[in-house]
Amino acid sequence: MDAQQERVATRYVDAQGHTIYAWNLTSSKLTDPVKLYMPSNRIVPIVFVPGIMGSNLKASRVVEQVKIVKGIKVKKTLANKGQRIWNIDSMTSLVKADNSISWPGKDPADRQLLLNMDAVEVDDRGQIELRREESFVYVPDEGRSGDRKREEIRQARLDDKRRRGWGTVSWYSYGPFLNWLEEHLAGATYRNGKPSTTFLELLQQVGTSPTGAIHAPPPLTEEQIKKLVKFRFPVHAVGYNWLKSNLDSGQYLADKIAAIRKHYTDLGM
């Protein structure tokens, strides 16, 4: 890294929700400070809810089909407990997701047994990808230990997204949007008195109203957008068992939102 370039410690979130900074000892010739940018403790969680069939589901128990063949009861296992039942990402890829059900060839009886609301539950093991800038991790160590640390941080960032429910929804359908939303909500910052690129993009929306709205809200003002830098907007996703009723799914969502609020309250945010 150029000695004239600002040195900023890499930041990530650990399993307990605490902010961690990574840095190594550097040459004594580098006397400029290493900066640790602290995220705001003012939290406004953003909860994304997918559409019908957009949540990943797995078998909550063994799913069997029982037939009587020539007077003999014959059992056929359709899915084992924990096996992926519904995963759009595995259906849109040439490489099936591990342990996923293959739907081609399934007859109506099989589908009815597999897509039984009481036989499935939400699966949080779906695909998750980092944004390009998240994948780039700067640690001032070009050796193997630095490589290991960079990989640990990438994995920690993936784990943080998974804890926020991103693995419960289809990445093919919603993943790029979740990353875009998080980037824009987290990227509206000022550093050294200068607005970030994302902040400048938001400022371009000043004076405009969202397109497509039946009743357009008042245009955003620059002051409203500047308030974003005082808050942190972690993006959560809540997949649900879409085979159940709206009432059941609504209660499940309410419970998840309560748990999210409690999580940040327990962290003192």
mmCIF file of C-alpha atoms in Angstrom:
data_model
loop_
_atom_site.group_PDB
_atom_site.id
_atom_site.type_symbol
_atom_site.label_atom_id
_atom_site.label_comp_id
_atom_site.label_asym_id
_atom_site.label_seq_id
_atom_site.Cartn_x
_atom_site.Cartn_y
_atom_site.Cartn_z
ATOM 1 C CA MET A 1 0.000 0.000 0.000
ATOM 2 C CA ASP A 2 1.239 3.490 -0.872
ATOM 3 C CA ALA A 3 2.462 5.302 2.239
ATOM 4 C CA GLN A 4 0.442 8.350 1.135
ATOM 5 C CA GLN A 5 -2.773 6.367 0.958
ATOM 6 C CA GLU A 6 -5.129 6.397 3.917
ATOM 7 C CA ARG A 7 -4.737 3.227 5.957
ATOM 8 C CA VAL A 8 -8.085 1.833 7.089
ATOM 9 C CA ALA A 9 -8.459 -1.330 9.150
ATOM 10 C CA THR A 10 -10.697 -4.005 7.659
ATOM 11 C CA ARG A 11 -13.984 -4.315 9.532
ATOM 12 C CA TYR A 12 -16.350 -7.251 9.931
ATOM 13 C CA VAL A 13 -18.957 -8.607 12.360
ATOM 14 C CA ASP A 14 -18.374 -11.697 14.510
ATOM 15 C CA ALA A 15 -20.849 -14.399 15.536
ATOM 16 C CA GLN A 16 -21.942 -12.382 18.595
ATOM 17 C CA GLY A 17 -22.728 -9.312 16.503
ATOM 18 C CA HIS A 18 -19.684 -7.337 17.640
ATOM 19 C CA THR A 19 -17.631 -5.234 15.239
ATOM 20 C CA ILE A 20 -14.095 -6.594 14.780
ATOM 21 C CA TYR A 21 -11.110 -4.898 13.125
ATOM 22 C CA ALA A 22 -8.227 -6.749 11.491
ATOM 23 C CA TRP A 23 -4.694 -5.390 11.158
ATOM 24 C CA ASN A 24 -1.097 -6.582 11.325
ATOM 25 C CA LEU A 25 2.114 -4.950 12.470
ATOM 26 C CA THR A 26 3.715 -2.951 9.666
ATOM 27 C CA SER A 27 7.041 -1.300 8.987
ATOM 28 C CA SER A 28 8.122 1.355 11.479
ATOM 29 C CA LYS A 29 8.669 3.617 8.487
ATOM 30 C CA LEU A 30 4.911 3.968 8.226
ATOM 31 C CA THR A 31 4.059 6.540 10.868
ATOM 32 C CA ASP A 32 0.605 7.622 9.715
ATOM 33 C CA PRO A 33 -2.289 6.363 11.851
ATOM 34 C CA VAL A 34 -4.374 3.329 10.994
ATOM 35 C CA LYS A 35 -8.003 4.433 11.035
ATOM 36 C CA LEU A 36 -10.852 2.391 12.473
ATOM 37 C CA TYR A 37 -14.174 3.699 11.229
ATOM 38 C CA MET A 38 -16.839 2.974 13.831
ATOM 39 C CA PRO A 39 -20.317 2.038 12.599
ATOM 40 C CA SER A 40 -23.270 3.826 14.136
ATOM 41 C CA ASN A 41 -24.968 2.265 17.149
ATOM 42 C CA ARG A 42 -28.295 3.638 15.939
ATOM 43 C CA ILE A 43 -29.869 0.621 14.291
ATOM 44 C CA VAL A 44 -32.836 0.468 11.922
ATOM 45 C CA PRO A 45 -33.106 -3.149 10.725
ATOM 46 C CA ILE A 46 -34.467 -3.596 7.216
ATOM 47 C CA VAL A 47 -36.507 -6.804 6.873
ATOM 48 C CA PHE A 48 -36.942 -8.237 3.383
ATOM 49 C CA VAL A 49 -39.776 -10.738 2.855
ATOM 50 C CA PRO A 50 -39.743 -12.800 -0.372
ATOM 51 C CA GLY A 51 -42.733 -13.598 -2.542
ATOM 52 C CA ILE A 52 -44.587 -16.901 -2.620
ATOM 53 C CA MET A 53 -42.266 -19.810 -3.492
ATOM 54 C CA GLY A 54 -39.214 -17.595 -2.992
ATOM 55 C CA SER A 55 -38.199 -19.196 0.326
ATOM 56 C CA ASN A 56 -35.981 -22.268 0.612
ATOM 57 C CA LEU A 57 -37.604 -25.293 2.272
ATOM 58 C CA LYS A 58 -36.204 -28.542 3.678
ATOM 59 C CA ALA A 59 -37.793 -31.712 5.019
ATOM 60 C CA SER A 60 -38.603 -31.442 8.725
ATOM 61 C CA ARG A 61 -38.988 -35.221 8.932
ATOM 62 C CA VAL A 62 -38.640 -38.322 6.783
ATOM 63 C CA VAL A 63 -41.169 -38.187 3.933
ATOM 64 C CA GLU A 64 -42.408 -41.594 2.837
ATOM 65 C CA GLN A 65 -44.884 -42.869 0.308
ATOM 66 C CA VAL A 66 -46.813 -46.007 1.262
ATOM 67 C CA LYS A 67 -48.368 -48.192 -1.416
ATOM 68 C CA ILE A 68 -50.155 -51.520 -1.339
ATOM 69 C CA VAL A 69 -48.663 -53.786 -4.001
ATOM 70 C CA LYS A 70 -50.303 -57.199 -4.357
ATOM 71 C CA GLY A 71 -51.567 -56.953 -0.807
ATOM 72 C CA ILE A 72 -48.166 -56.018 0.592
ATOM 73 C CA LYS A 73 -47.438 -52.598 2.147
ATOM 74 C CA VAL A 74 -44.455 -51.054 0.382
ATOM 75 C CA LYS A 75 -42.692 -47.932 1.690
ATOM 76 C CA LYS A 76 -40.634 -45.618 -0.476
ATOM 77 C CA THR A 77 -38.569 -42.829 1.069
ATOM 78 C CA LEU A 78 -39.044 -39.603 -0.875
ATOM 79 C CA ALA A 79 -36.897 -37.375 1.338
ATOM 80 C CA ASN A 80 -34.815 -37.705 4.463
ATOM 81 C CA LYS A 81 -34.970 -35.218 7.321
ATOM 82 C CA GLY A 82 -32.998 -32.110 6.426
ATOM 83 C CA GLN A 83 -33.008 -32.790 2.689
ATOM 84 C CA ARG A 84 -33.633 -29.779 0.485
ATOM 85 C CA ILE A 85 -37.192 -29.848 -0.814
ATOM 86 C CA TRP A 86 -37.491 -26.456 -2.499
ATOM 87 C CA ASN A 87 -34.410 -24.546 -3.619
ATOM 88 C CA ILE A 88 -34.785 -22.398 -6.724
ATOM 89 C CA ASP A 89 -31.027 -21.946 -7.001
ATOM 90 C CA SER A 90 -30.533 -25.682 -7.492
ATOM 91 C CA MET A 91 -33.241 -25.653 -10.168
ATOM 92 C CA THR A 92 -31.578 -22.841 -12.130
ATOM 93 C CA SER A 93 -28.072 -24.301 -12.032
ATOM 94 C CA LEU A 94 -26.511 -27.150 -13.967
ATOM 95 C CA VAL A 95 -24.959 -28.204 -10.665
ATOM 96 C CA LYS A 96 -27.662 -29.202 -8.177
ATOM 97 C CA ALA A 97 -27.423 -27.887 -4.648
ATOM 98 C CA ASP A 98 -26.091 -30.546 -2.305
ATOM 99 C CA ASN A 99 -28.735 -32.991 -1.052
ATOM 100 C CA SER A 100 -31.544 -31.377 -3.045
ATOM 101 C CA ILE A 101 -34.651 -33.056 -4.397
ATOM 102 C CA SER A 102 -34.755 -33.564 -8.169
ATOM 103 C CA TRP A 103 -38.261 -32.616 -9.329
ATOM 104 C CA PRO A 104 -38.260 -33.917 -12.925
ATOM 105 C CA GLY A 105 -40.040 -37.258 -12.970
ATOM 106 C CA LYS A 106 -41.922 -36.732 -9.721
ATOM 107 C CA ASP A 107 -45.559 -37.764 -10.108
ATOM 108 C CA PRO A 108 -48.497 -35.880 -8.514
ATOM 109 C CA ALA A 109 -48.548 -38.200 -5.488
ATOM 110 C CA ASP A 110 -44.855 -37.578 -4.792
ATOM 111 C CA ARG A 111 -45.244 -33.823 -5.161
ATOM 112 C CA GLN A 112 -48.231 -33.772 -2.823
ATOM 113 C CA LEU A 113 -46.305 -35.629 -0.129
ATOM 114 C CA LEU A 114 -43.144 -33.550 -0.538
ATOM 115 C CA LEU A 115 -44.940 -30.197 -0.660
ATOM 116 C CA ASN A 116 -46.818 -30.833 2.560
ATOM 117 C CA MET A 117 -46.803 -27.858 4.908
ATOM 118 C CA ASP A 118 -46.359 -30.130 7.927
ATOM 119 C CA ALA A 119 -43.410 -31.981 6.376
ATOM 120 C CA VAL A 120 -41.202 -28.982 5.568
ATOM 121 C CA GLU A 121 -39.577 -26.027 7.287
ATOM 122 C CA VAL A 122 -37.471 -23.036 6.279
ATOM 123 C CA ASP A 123 -33.971 -23.909 5.068
ATOM 124 C CA ASP A 124 -31.237 -21.338 5.762
ATOM 125 C CA ARG A 125 -28.517 -23.116 3.758
ATOM 126 C CA GLY A 126 -29.174 -21.291 0.493
ATOM 127 C CA GLN A 127 -26.550 -19.711 -1.703
ATOM 128 C CA ILE A 128 -25.028 -16.380 -0.583
ATOM 129 C CA GLU A 129 -22.442 -14.287 -2.405
ATOM 130 C CA LEU A 130 -20.385 -11.303 -1.306
ATOM 131 C CA ARG A 131 -20.234 -8.079 -3.251
ATOM 132 C CA ARG A 132 -16.979 -7.577 -5.111
ATOM 133 C CA GLU A 133 -15.735 -4.964 -2.658
ATOM 134 C CA GLU A 134 -16.602 -7.253 0.272
ATOM 135 C CA SER A 135 -14.533 -10.039 -1.269
ATOM 136 C CA PHE A 136 -11.508 -7.749 -1.398
ATOM 137 C CA VAL A 137 -9.983 -7.831 2.079
ATOM 138 C CA TYR A 138 -6.913 -5.747 2.848
ATOM 139 C CA VAL A 139 -4.611 -7.107 5.531
ATOM 140 C CA PRO A 140 -0.962 -5.901 5.424
ATOM 141 C CA ASP A 141 0.479 -9.400 5.258
ATOM 142 C CA GLU A 142 1.228 -11.052 1.917
ATOM 143 C CA GLY A 143 2.261 -14.380 3.459
ATOM 144 C CA ARG A 144 0.207 -17.472 4.170
ATOM 145 C CA SER A 145 -1.005 -16.112 7.492
ATOM 146 C CA GLY A 146 -2.375 -13.080 5.667
ATOM 147 C CA ASP A 147 -4.115 -15.305 3.132
ATOM 148 C CA ARG A 148 -5.703 -17.298 5.945
ATOM 149 C CA LYS A 149 -6.847 -14.128 7.686
ATOM 150 C CA ARG A 150 -8.374 -12.736 4.506
ATOM 151 C CA GLU A 151 -10.269 -15.973 3.932
ATOM 152 C CA GLU A 152 -11.447 -15.967 7.563
ATOM 153 C CA ILE A 153 -12.814 -12.443 7.127
ATOM 154 C CA ARG A 154 -14.594 -13.330 3.878
ATOM 155 C CA GLN A 155 -16.169 -16.306 5.631
ATOM 156 C CA ALA A 156 -17.130 -14.122 8.609
ATOM 157 C CA ARG A 157 -18.892 -11.735 6.238
ATOM 158 C CA LEU A 158 -20.779 -14.616 4.620
ATOM 159 C CA ASP A 159 -21.686 -15.988 8.055
ATOM 160 C CA ASP A 160 -23.012 -12.569 9.089
ATOM 161 C CA LYS A 161 -25.336 -12.483 6.082
ATOM 162 C CA ARG A 162 -26.481 -16.028 6.829
ATOM 163 C CA ARG A 163 -27.277 -15.068 10.435
ATOM 164 C CA ARG A 164 -29.416 -12.294 8.994
ATOM 165 C CA GLY A 165 -31.444 -14.846 7.071
ATOM 166 C CA TRP A 166 -30.076 -14.359 3.568
ATOM 167 C CA GLY A 167 -29.757 -18.121 3.087
ATOM 168 C CA THR A 168 -33.508 -18.591 3.586
ATOM 169 C CA VAL A 169 -34.411 -16.967 0.261
ATOM 170 C CA SER A 170 -33.608 -17.706 -3.366
ATOM 171 C CA TRP A 171 -30.323 -16.111 -4.357
ATOM 172 C CA TYR A 172 -31.254 -16.345 -8.039
ATOM 173 C CA SER A 173 -34.384 -14.265 -7.418
ATOM 174 C CA TYR A 174 -33.322 -11.898 -4.654
ATOM 175 C CA GLY A 175 -29.592 -12.120 -3.924
ATOM 176 C CA PRO A 176 -28.332 -9.326 -6.202
ATOM 177 C CA PHE A 177 -31.087 -7.041 -4.895
ATOM 178 C CA LEU A 178 -30.169 -7.761 -1.253
ATOM 179 C CA ASN A 179 -26.536 -6.905 -1.976
ATOM 180 C CA TRP A 180 -27.561 -3.758 -3.845
ATOM 181 C CA LEU A 181 -29.863 -2.673 -1.011
ATOM 182 C CA GLU A 182 -27.221 -3.283 1.643
ATOM 183 C CA GLU A 183 -24.580 -1.463 -0.382
ATOM 184 C CA HIS A 184 -26.711 1.636 -0.772
ATOM 185 C CA LEU A 185 -27.975 1.716 2.801
ATOM 186 C CA ALA A 186 -24.529 1.102 4.289
ATOM 187 C CA GLY A 187 -22.617 3.129 1.735
ATOM 188 C CA ALA A 188 -24.151 6.533 2.444
ATOM 189 C CA THR A 189 -21.230 7.839 4.481
ATOM 190 C CA TYR A 190 -18.941 10.811 4.902
ATOM 191 C CA ARG A 191 -15.194 10.358 5.327
ATOM 192 C CA ASN A 192 -12.848 13.258 5.824
ATOM 193 C CA GLY A 193 -15.689 15.602 5.012
ATOM 194 C CA LYS A 194 -16.349 13.984 1.634
ATOM 195 C CA PRO A 195 -19.468 12.039 0.617
ATOM 196 C CA SER A 196 -19.033 8.471 -0.589
ATOM 197 C CA THR A 197 -19.875 7.461 -4.164
ATOM 198 C CA THR A 198 -23.077 5.833 -2.948
ATOM 199 C CA PHE A 199 -24.011 8.971 -1.054
ATOM 200 C CA LEU A 200 -23.540 11.019 -4.222
ATOM 201 C CA GLU A 201 -25.826 8.593 -6.081
ATOM 202 C CA LEU A 202 -28.493 9.111 -3.437
ATOM 203 C CA LEU A 203 -28.086 12.879 -3.651
ATOM 204 C CA GLN A 204 -28.943 12.621 -7.345
ATOM 205 C CA GLN A 205 -32.417 11.491 -6.253
ATOM 206 C CA VAL A 206 -33.031 14.763 -4.410
ATOM 207 C CA GLY A 207 -36.192 16.414 -5.694
ATOM 208 C CA THR A 208 -37.544 13.260 -7.323
ATOM 209 C CA SER A 209 -40.309 10.860 -6.334
ATOM 210 C CA PRO A 210 -40.320 7.083 -6.870
ATOM 211 C CA THR A 211 -41.662 6.081 -10.271
ATOM 212 C CA GLY A 212 -44.702 3.855 -10.526
ATOM 213 C CA ALA A 213 -46.313 4.990 -7.285
ATOM 214 C CA ILE A 214 -50.071 5.590 -7.453
ATOM 215 C CA HIS A 215 -49.750 8.370 -4.903
ATOM 216 C CA ALA A 216 -46.192 9.632 -5.043
ATOM 217 C CA PRO A 217 -44.711 10.646 -1.675
ATOM 218 C CA PRO A 218 -43.096 14.063 -1.304
ATOM 219 C CA PRO A 219 -39.711 14.339 -3.056
ATOM 220 C CA LEU A 220 -36.660 13.531 -0.958
ATOM 221 C CA THR A 221 -34.632 16.427 0.336
ATOM 222 C CA GLU A 222 -30.876 16.582 0.747
ATOM 223 C CA GLU A 223 -31.269 16.927 4.506
ATOM 224 C CA GLN A 224 -33.328 13.732 4.661
ATOM 225 C CA ILE A 225 -30.656 11.807 2.805
ATOM 226 C CA LYS A 226 -27.896 13.220 5.020
ATOM 227 C CA LYS A 227 -29.670 11.758 8.041
ATOM 228 C CA LEU A 228 -28.787 8.301 6.718
ATOM 229 C CA VAL A 229 -25.195 8.683 7.891
ATOM 230 C CA LYS A 230 -26.402 8.743 11.505
ATOM 231 C CA PHE A 231 -27.940 5.276 11.299
ATOM 232 C CA ARG A 232 -26.998 1.731 10.398
ATOM 233 C CA PHE A 233 -29.423 -0.299 8.280
ATOM 234 C CA PRO A 234 -28.578 -4.012 8.512
ATOM 235 C CA VAL A 235 -30.546 -5.925 5.883
ATOM 236 C CA HIS A 236 -32.305 -9.067 7.102
ATOM 237 C CA ALA A 237 -34.242 -11.601 5.026
ATOM 238 C CA VAL A 238 -37.036 -13.731 6.439
ATOM 239 C CA GLY A 239 -37.945 -16.771 4.388
ATOM 240 C CA TYR A 240 -41.117 -18.543 5.492
ATOM 241 C CA ASN A 241 -43.024 -21.777 4.917
ATOM 242 C CA TRP A 242 -45.155 -20.583 2.006
ATOM 243 C CA LEU A 243 -47.199 -23.793 2.091
ATOM 244 C CA LYS A 244 -48.818 -22.624 5.324
ATOM 245 C CA SER A 245 -51.606 -20.078 5.658
ATOM 246 C CA ASN A 246 -51.072 -16.322 5.532
ATOM 247 C CA LEU A 247 -52.040 -16.209 9.204
ATOM 248 C CA ASP A 248 -49.334 -18.702 10.159
ATOM 249 C CA SER A 249 -46.742 -17.013 7.951
ATOM 250 C CA GLY A 250 -47.662 -13.607 9.353
ATOM 251 C CA GLN A 251 -47.179 -14.835 12.910
ATOM 252 C CA TYR A 252 -43.845 -16.421 11.930
ATOM 253 C CA LEU A 253 -42.718 -13.094 10.456
ATOM 254 C CA ALA A 254 -43.848 -11.193 13.561
ATOM 255 C CA ASP A 255 -41.853 -13.569 15.774
ATOM 256 C CA LYS A 256 -38.766 -13.146 13.583
ATOM 257 C CA ILE A 257 -39.027 -9.352 13.702
ATOM 258 C CA ALA A 258 -39.328 -9.493 17.494
ATOM 259 C CA ALA A 259 -36.212 -11.691 17.638
ATOM 260 C CA ILE A 260 -34.297 -9.270 15.399
ATOM 261 C CA ARG A 261 -35.230 -6.326 17.613
ATOM 262 C CA LYS A 262 -34.223 -8.256 20.729
ATOM 263 C CA HIS A 263 -30.870 -9.155 19.161
ATOM 264 C CA TYR A 264 -29.914 -5.510 18.684
ATOM 265 C CA THR A 265 -31.381 -4.467 22.023
ATOM 266 C CA ASP A 266 -29.255 -7.094 23.765
ATOM 267 C CA LEU A 267 -26.207 -5.616 22.012
ATOM 268 C CA GLY A 268 -27.082 -2.220 23.478
ATOM 269 C CA MET A 269 -28.121 -0.695 20.168
#
